[in-house]
PDB file of C-alpha atoms and ligand atoms in Angstrom:
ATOM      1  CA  UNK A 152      35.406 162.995 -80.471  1.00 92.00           C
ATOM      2  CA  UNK A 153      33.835 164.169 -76.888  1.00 96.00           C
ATOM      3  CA  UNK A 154      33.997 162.204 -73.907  1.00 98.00           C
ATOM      4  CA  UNK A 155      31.834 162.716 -70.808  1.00 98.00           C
ATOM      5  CA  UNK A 156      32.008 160.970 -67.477  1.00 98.00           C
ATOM      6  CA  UNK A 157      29.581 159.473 -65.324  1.00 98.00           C
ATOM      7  CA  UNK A 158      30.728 158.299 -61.742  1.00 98.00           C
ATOM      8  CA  UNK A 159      28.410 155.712 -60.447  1.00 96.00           C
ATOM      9  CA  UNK A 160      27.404 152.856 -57.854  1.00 93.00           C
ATOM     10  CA  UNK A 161      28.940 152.164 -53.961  1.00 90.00           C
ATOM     11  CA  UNK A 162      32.377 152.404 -55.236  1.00 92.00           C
ATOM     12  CA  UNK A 163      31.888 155.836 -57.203  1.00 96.00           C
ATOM     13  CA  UNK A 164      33.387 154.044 -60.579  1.00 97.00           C
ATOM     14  CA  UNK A 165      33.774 155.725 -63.578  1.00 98.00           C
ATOM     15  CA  UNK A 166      32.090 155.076 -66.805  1.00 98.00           C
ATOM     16  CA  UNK A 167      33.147 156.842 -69.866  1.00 98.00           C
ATOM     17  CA  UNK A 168      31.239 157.961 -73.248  1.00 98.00           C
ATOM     18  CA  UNK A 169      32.987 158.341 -76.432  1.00 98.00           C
ATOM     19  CA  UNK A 170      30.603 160.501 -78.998  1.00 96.00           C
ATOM     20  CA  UNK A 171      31.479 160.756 -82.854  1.00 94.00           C
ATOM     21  CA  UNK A 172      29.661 162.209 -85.455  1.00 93.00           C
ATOM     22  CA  UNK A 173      28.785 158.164 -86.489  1.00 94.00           C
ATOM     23  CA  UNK A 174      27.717 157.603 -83.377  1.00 95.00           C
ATOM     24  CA  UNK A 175      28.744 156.911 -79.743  1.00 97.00           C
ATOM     25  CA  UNK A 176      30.852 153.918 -77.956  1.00 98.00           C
ATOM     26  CA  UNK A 177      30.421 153.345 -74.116  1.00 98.00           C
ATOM     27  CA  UNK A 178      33.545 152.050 -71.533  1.00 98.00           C
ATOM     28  CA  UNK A 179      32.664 150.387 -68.140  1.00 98.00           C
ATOM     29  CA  UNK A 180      29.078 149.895 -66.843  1.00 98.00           C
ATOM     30  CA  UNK A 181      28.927 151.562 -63.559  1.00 97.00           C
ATOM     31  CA  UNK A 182      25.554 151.974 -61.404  1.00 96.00           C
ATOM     32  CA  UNK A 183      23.356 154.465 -63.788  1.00 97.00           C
ATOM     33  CA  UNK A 184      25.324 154.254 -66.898  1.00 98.00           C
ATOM     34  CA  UNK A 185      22.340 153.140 -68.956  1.00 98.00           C
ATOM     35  CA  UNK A 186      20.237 156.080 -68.502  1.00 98.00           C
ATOM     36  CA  UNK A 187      23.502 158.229 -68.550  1.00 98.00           C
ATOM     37  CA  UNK A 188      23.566 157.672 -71.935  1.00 98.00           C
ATOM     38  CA  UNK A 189      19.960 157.517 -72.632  1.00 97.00           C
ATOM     39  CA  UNK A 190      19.686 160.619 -70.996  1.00 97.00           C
ATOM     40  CA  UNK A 191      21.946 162.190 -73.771  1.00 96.00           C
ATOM     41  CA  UNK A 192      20.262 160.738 -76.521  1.00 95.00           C
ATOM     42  CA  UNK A 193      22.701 157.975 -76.853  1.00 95.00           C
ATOM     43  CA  UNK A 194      22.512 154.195 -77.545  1.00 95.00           C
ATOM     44  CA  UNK A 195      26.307 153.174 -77.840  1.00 97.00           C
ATOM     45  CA  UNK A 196      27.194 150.626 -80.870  1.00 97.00           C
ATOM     46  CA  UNK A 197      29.276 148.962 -78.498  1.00 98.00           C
ATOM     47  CA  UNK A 198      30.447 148.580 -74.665  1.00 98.00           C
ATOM     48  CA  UNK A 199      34.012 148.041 -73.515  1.00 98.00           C
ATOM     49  CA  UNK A 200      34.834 146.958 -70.477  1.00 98.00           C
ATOM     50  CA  UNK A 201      38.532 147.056 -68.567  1.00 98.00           C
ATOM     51  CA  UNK A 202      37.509 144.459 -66.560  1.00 98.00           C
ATOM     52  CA  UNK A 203      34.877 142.380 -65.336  1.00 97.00           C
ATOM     53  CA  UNK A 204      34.988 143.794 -61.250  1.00 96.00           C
ATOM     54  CA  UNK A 205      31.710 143.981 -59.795  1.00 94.00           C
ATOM     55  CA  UNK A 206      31.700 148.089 -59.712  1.00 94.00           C
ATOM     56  CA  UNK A 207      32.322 148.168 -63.482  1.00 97.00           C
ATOM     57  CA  UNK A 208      29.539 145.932 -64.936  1.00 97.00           C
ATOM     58  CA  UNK A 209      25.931 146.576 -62.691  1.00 95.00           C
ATOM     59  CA  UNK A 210      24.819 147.989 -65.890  1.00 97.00           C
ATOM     60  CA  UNK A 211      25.767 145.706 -68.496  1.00 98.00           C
ATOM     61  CA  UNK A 212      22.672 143.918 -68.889  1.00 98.00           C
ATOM     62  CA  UNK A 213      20.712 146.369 -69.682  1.00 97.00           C
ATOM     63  CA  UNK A 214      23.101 147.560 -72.302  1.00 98.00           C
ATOM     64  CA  UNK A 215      22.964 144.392 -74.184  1.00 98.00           C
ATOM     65  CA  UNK A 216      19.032 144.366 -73.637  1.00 97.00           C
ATOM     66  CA  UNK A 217      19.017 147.072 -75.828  1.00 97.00           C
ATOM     67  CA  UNK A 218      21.240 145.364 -78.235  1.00 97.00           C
ATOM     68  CA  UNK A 219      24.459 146.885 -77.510  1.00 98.00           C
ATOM     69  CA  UNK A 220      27.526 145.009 -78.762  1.00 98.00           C
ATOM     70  CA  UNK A 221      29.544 143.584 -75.134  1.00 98.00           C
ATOM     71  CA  UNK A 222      33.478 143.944 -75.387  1.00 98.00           C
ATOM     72  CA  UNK A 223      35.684 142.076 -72.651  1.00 98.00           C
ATOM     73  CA  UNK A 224      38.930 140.288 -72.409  1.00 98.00           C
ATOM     74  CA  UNK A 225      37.037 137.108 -70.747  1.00 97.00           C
ATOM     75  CA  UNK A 226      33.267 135.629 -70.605  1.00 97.00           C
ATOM     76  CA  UNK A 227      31.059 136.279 -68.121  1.00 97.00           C
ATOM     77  CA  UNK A 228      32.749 135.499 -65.267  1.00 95.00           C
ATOM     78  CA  UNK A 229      31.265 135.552 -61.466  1.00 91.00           C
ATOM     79  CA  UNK A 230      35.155 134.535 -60.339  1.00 91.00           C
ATOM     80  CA  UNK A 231      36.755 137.873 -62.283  1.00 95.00           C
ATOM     81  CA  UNK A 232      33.990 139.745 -61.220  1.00 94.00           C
ATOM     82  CA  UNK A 233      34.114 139.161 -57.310  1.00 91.00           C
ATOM     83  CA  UNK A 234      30.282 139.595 -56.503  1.00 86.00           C
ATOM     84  CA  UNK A 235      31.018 136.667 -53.516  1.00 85.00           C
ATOM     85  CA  UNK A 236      33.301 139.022 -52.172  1.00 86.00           C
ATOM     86  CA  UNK A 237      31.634 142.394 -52.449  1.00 85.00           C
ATOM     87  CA  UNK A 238      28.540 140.169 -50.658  1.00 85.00           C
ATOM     88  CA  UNK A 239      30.418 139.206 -48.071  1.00 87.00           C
ATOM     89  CA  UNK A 240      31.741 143.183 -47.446  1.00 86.00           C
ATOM     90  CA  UNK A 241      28.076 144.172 -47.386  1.00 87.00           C
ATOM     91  CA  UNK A 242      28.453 146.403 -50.622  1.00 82.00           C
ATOM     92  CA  UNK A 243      24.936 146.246 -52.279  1.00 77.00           C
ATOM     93  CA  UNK A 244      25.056 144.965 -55.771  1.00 78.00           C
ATOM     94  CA  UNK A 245      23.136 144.510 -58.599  1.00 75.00           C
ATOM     95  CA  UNK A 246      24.960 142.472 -61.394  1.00 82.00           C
ATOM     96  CA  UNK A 247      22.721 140.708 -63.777  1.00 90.00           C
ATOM     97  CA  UNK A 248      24.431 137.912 -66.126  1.00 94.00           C
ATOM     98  CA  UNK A 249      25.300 138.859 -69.144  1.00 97.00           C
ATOM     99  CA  UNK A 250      27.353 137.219 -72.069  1.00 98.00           C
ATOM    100  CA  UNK A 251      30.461 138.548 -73.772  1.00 98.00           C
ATOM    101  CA  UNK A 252      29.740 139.275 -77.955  1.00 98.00           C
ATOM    102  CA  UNK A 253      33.426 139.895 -78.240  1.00 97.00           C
ATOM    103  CA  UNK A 254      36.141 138.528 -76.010  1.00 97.00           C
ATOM    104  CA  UNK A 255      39.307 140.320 -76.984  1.00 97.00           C
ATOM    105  CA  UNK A 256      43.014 139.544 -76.607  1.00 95.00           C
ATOM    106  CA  UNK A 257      46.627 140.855 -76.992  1.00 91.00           C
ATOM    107  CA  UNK A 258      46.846 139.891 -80.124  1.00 91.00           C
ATOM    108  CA  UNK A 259      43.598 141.488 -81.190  1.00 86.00           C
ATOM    109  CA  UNK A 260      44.120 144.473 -83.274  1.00 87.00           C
ATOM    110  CA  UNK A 261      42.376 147.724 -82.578  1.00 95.00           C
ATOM    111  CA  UNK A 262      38.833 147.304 -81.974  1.00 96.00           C
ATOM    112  CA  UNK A 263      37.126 149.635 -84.687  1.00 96.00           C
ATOM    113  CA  UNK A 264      33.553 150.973 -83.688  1.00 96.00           C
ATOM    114  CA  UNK A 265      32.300 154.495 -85.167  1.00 93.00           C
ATOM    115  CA  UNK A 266      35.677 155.137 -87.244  1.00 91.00           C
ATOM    116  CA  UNK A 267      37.195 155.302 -83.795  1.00 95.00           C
ATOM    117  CA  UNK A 268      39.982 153.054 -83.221  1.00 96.00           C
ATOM    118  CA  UNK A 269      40.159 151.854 -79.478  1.00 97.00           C
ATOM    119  CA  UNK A 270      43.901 149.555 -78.908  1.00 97.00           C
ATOM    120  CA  UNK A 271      43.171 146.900 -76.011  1.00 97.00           C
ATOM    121  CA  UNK A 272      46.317 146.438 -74.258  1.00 98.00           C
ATOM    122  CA  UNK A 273      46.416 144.072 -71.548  1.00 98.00           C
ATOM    123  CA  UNK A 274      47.428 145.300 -68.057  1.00 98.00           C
ATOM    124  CA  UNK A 275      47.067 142.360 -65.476  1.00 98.00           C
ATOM    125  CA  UNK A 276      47.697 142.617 -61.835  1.00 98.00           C
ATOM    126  CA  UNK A 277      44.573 144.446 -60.388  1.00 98.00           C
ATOM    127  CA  UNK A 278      42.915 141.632 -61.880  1.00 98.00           C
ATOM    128  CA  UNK A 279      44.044 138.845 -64.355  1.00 97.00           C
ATOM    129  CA  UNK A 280      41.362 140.237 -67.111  1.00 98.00           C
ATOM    130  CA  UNK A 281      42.514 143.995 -66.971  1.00 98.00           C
ATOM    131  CA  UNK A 282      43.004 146.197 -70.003  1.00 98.00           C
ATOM    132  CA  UNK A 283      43.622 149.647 -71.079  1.00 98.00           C
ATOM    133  CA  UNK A 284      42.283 151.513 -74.456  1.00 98.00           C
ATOM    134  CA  UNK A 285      44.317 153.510 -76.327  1.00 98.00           C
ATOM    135  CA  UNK A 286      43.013 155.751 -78.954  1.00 98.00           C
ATOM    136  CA  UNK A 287      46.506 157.164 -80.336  1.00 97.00           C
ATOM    137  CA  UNK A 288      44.639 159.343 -82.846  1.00 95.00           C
ATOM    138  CA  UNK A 289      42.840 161.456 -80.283  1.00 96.00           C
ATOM    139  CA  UNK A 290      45.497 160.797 -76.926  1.00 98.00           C
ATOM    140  CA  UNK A 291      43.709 159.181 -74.573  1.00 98.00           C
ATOM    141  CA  UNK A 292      44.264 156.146 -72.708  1.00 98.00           C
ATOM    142  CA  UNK A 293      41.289 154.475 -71.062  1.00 98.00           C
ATOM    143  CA  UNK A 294      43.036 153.097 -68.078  1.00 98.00           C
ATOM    144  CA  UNK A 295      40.468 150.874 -65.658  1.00 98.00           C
ATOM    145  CA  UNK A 296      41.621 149.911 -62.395  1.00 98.00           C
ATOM    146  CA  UNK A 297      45.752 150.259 -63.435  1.00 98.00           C
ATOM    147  CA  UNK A 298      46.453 153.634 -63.100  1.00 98.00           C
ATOM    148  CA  UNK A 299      44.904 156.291 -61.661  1.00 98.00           C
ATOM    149  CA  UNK A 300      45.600 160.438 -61.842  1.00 98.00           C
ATOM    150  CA  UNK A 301      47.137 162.252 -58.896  1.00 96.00           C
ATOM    151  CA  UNK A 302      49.112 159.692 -57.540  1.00 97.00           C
ATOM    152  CA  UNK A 303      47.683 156.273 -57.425  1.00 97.00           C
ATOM    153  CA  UNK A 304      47.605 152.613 -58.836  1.00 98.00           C
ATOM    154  CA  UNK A 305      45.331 149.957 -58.787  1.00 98.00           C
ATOM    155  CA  UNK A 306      44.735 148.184 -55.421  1.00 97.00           C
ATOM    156  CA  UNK A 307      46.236 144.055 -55.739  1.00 97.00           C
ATOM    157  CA  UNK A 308      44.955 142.974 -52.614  1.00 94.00           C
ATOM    158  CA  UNK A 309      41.749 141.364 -54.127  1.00 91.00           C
ATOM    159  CA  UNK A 310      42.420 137.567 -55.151  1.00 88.00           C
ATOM    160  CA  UNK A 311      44.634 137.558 -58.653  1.00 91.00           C
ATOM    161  CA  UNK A 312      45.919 140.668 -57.764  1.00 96.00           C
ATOM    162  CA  UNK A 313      49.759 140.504 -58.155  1.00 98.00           C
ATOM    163  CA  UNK A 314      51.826 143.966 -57.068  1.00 98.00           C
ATOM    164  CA  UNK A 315      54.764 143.325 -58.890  1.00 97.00           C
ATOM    165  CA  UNK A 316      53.336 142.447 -62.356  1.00 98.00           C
ATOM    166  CA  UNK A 317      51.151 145.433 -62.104  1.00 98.00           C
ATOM    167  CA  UNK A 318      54.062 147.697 -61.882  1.00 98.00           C
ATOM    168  CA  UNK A 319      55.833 146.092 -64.621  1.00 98.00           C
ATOM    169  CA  UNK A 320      52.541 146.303 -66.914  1.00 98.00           C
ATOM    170  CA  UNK A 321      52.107 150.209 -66.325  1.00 98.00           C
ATOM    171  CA  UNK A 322      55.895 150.786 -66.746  1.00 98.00           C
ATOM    172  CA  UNK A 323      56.680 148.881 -70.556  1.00 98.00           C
ATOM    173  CA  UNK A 324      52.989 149.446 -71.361  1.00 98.00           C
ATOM    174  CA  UNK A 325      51.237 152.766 -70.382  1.00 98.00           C
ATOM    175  CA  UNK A 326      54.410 155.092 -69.505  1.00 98.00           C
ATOM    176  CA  UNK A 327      55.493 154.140 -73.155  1.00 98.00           C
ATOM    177  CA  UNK A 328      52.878 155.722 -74.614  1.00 98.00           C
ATOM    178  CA  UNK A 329      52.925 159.775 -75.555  1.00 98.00           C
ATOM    179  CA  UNK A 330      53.244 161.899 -72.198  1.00 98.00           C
ATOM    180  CA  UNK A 331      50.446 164.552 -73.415  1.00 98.00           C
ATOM    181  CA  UNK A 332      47.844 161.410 -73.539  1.00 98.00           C
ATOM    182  CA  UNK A 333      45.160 162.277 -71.344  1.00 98.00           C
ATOM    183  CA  UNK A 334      44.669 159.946 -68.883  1.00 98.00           C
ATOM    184  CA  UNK A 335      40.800 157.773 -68.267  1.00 98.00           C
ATOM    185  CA  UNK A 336      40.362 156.402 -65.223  1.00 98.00           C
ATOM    186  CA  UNK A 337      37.787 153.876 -63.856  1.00 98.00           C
ATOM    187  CA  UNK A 338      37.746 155.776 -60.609  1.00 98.00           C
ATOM    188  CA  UNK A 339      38.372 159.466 -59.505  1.00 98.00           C
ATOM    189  CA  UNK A 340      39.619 162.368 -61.817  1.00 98.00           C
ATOM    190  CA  UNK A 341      41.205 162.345 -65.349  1.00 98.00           C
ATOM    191  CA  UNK A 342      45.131 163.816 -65.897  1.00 98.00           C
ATOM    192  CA  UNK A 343      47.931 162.969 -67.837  1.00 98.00           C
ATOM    193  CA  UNK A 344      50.552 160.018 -68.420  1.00 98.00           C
ATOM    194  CA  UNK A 345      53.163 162.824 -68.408  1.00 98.00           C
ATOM    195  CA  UNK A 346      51.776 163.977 -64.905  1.00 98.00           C
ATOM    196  CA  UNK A 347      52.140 160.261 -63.452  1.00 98.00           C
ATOM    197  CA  UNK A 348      55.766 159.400 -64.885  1.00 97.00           C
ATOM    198  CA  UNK A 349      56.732 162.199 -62.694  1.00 97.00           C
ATOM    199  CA  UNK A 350      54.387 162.907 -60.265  1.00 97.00           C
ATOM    200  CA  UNK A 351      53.175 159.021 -58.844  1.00 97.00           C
ATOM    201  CA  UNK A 352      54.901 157.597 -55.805  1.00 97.00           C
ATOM    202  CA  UNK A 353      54.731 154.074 -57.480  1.00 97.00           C
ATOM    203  CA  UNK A 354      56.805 154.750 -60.539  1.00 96.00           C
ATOM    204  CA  UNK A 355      59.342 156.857 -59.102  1.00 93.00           C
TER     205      UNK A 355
HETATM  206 ZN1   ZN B 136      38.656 146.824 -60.313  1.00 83.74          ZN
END
């Protein structure tokens, strides 16, 4: 399994592609993540997103164009994805509807695509919709907006953003898991679970 990055749109988000020898699964839809992937040769089976924030979904549209397979914890939604708001701050966008092919839940079990198994665990409190994917057999957690490497945590000042449950979610949900599990983020540079149990200011 390889993973390469690419950071994308006003908010430099990450998106993330998972390559297997069956083929190649995408997370998050930054600015430019289409022709990231075509650029490599790739045409995902399927799309995951962490959430449905504007910076993580410009690209979405054209992934399902080309009859990608769209993966979210909630339909389309213009309310979770706070385009009114991003308008309002000035922050060019470009997020062209799309519709959901899979909404996943808590109780779904791992999402299979390409013999890779990809756990959605939900993480609210950045948003209401947030998730993480964990893919035990390969120890790495795809972690959105929740948790980020060298020190930081989601922001909760956006509407439905709620501090305290946020906290709680990354504690009894993502510190759980193994502290070598490298750790995804939807913005800035990768680390390690291990690192931020020790290391982050907000879980001390
Ligand atoms: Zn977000």
């Amino acid at each position: 399994m390889k993973v390469s990055a690419h950071c994308g749109g006003f908010c430099q988000t990450n998106g993330y592609l998972v390559e297997t020898t069956e083929g190649s699964v995408a997370i998050d839809a930054p600015e430019g993540m289409f022709n990231f992937c075509k650029q490599r040769g790739c045409k995902p089976t399927g799309l995951l997103l962490t959430h449905q924030h504007f910076d993580h979904i410009e690209d979405v549209s054209l992934f399902q164009q080309a009859g990608v397979r769209i993966y979210a914890s909630a339909p389309f939604s213009p309310e979770l994805q706070l385009t009114d708001l991003a308008a309002k701050w000035g922050i060019p966008l470009a997020c062209p509807e799309f519709s959901v092919d899979e909404v996943f839940t808590a109780e779904t079990s791992p999402i299979e695509i390409n013999g890779i198994e990809f756990e959605p665990i939900p993480v609210p409190g950045h948003s209401p919709d947030s998730f993480v994917f964990h893919v035990a057999l390969f120890q790495k957690l795809f972690s959105g907006d929740t948790l980020f490497s060298g020190g930081g945590i989601g922001r909760t000042d956006f509407p439905h953003g709620d501090h305290e449950l946020l906290l709680s979610g990354i504690k009894t949900k993502i510190l759980t898991l193994p502290a070598a599990t490298q750790l995804l983020p939807g913005h800035g540079p990768t680390g390690s679970i291990g690192e931020e149990a020790h290391n982050n200011p907000f879980l001390q």
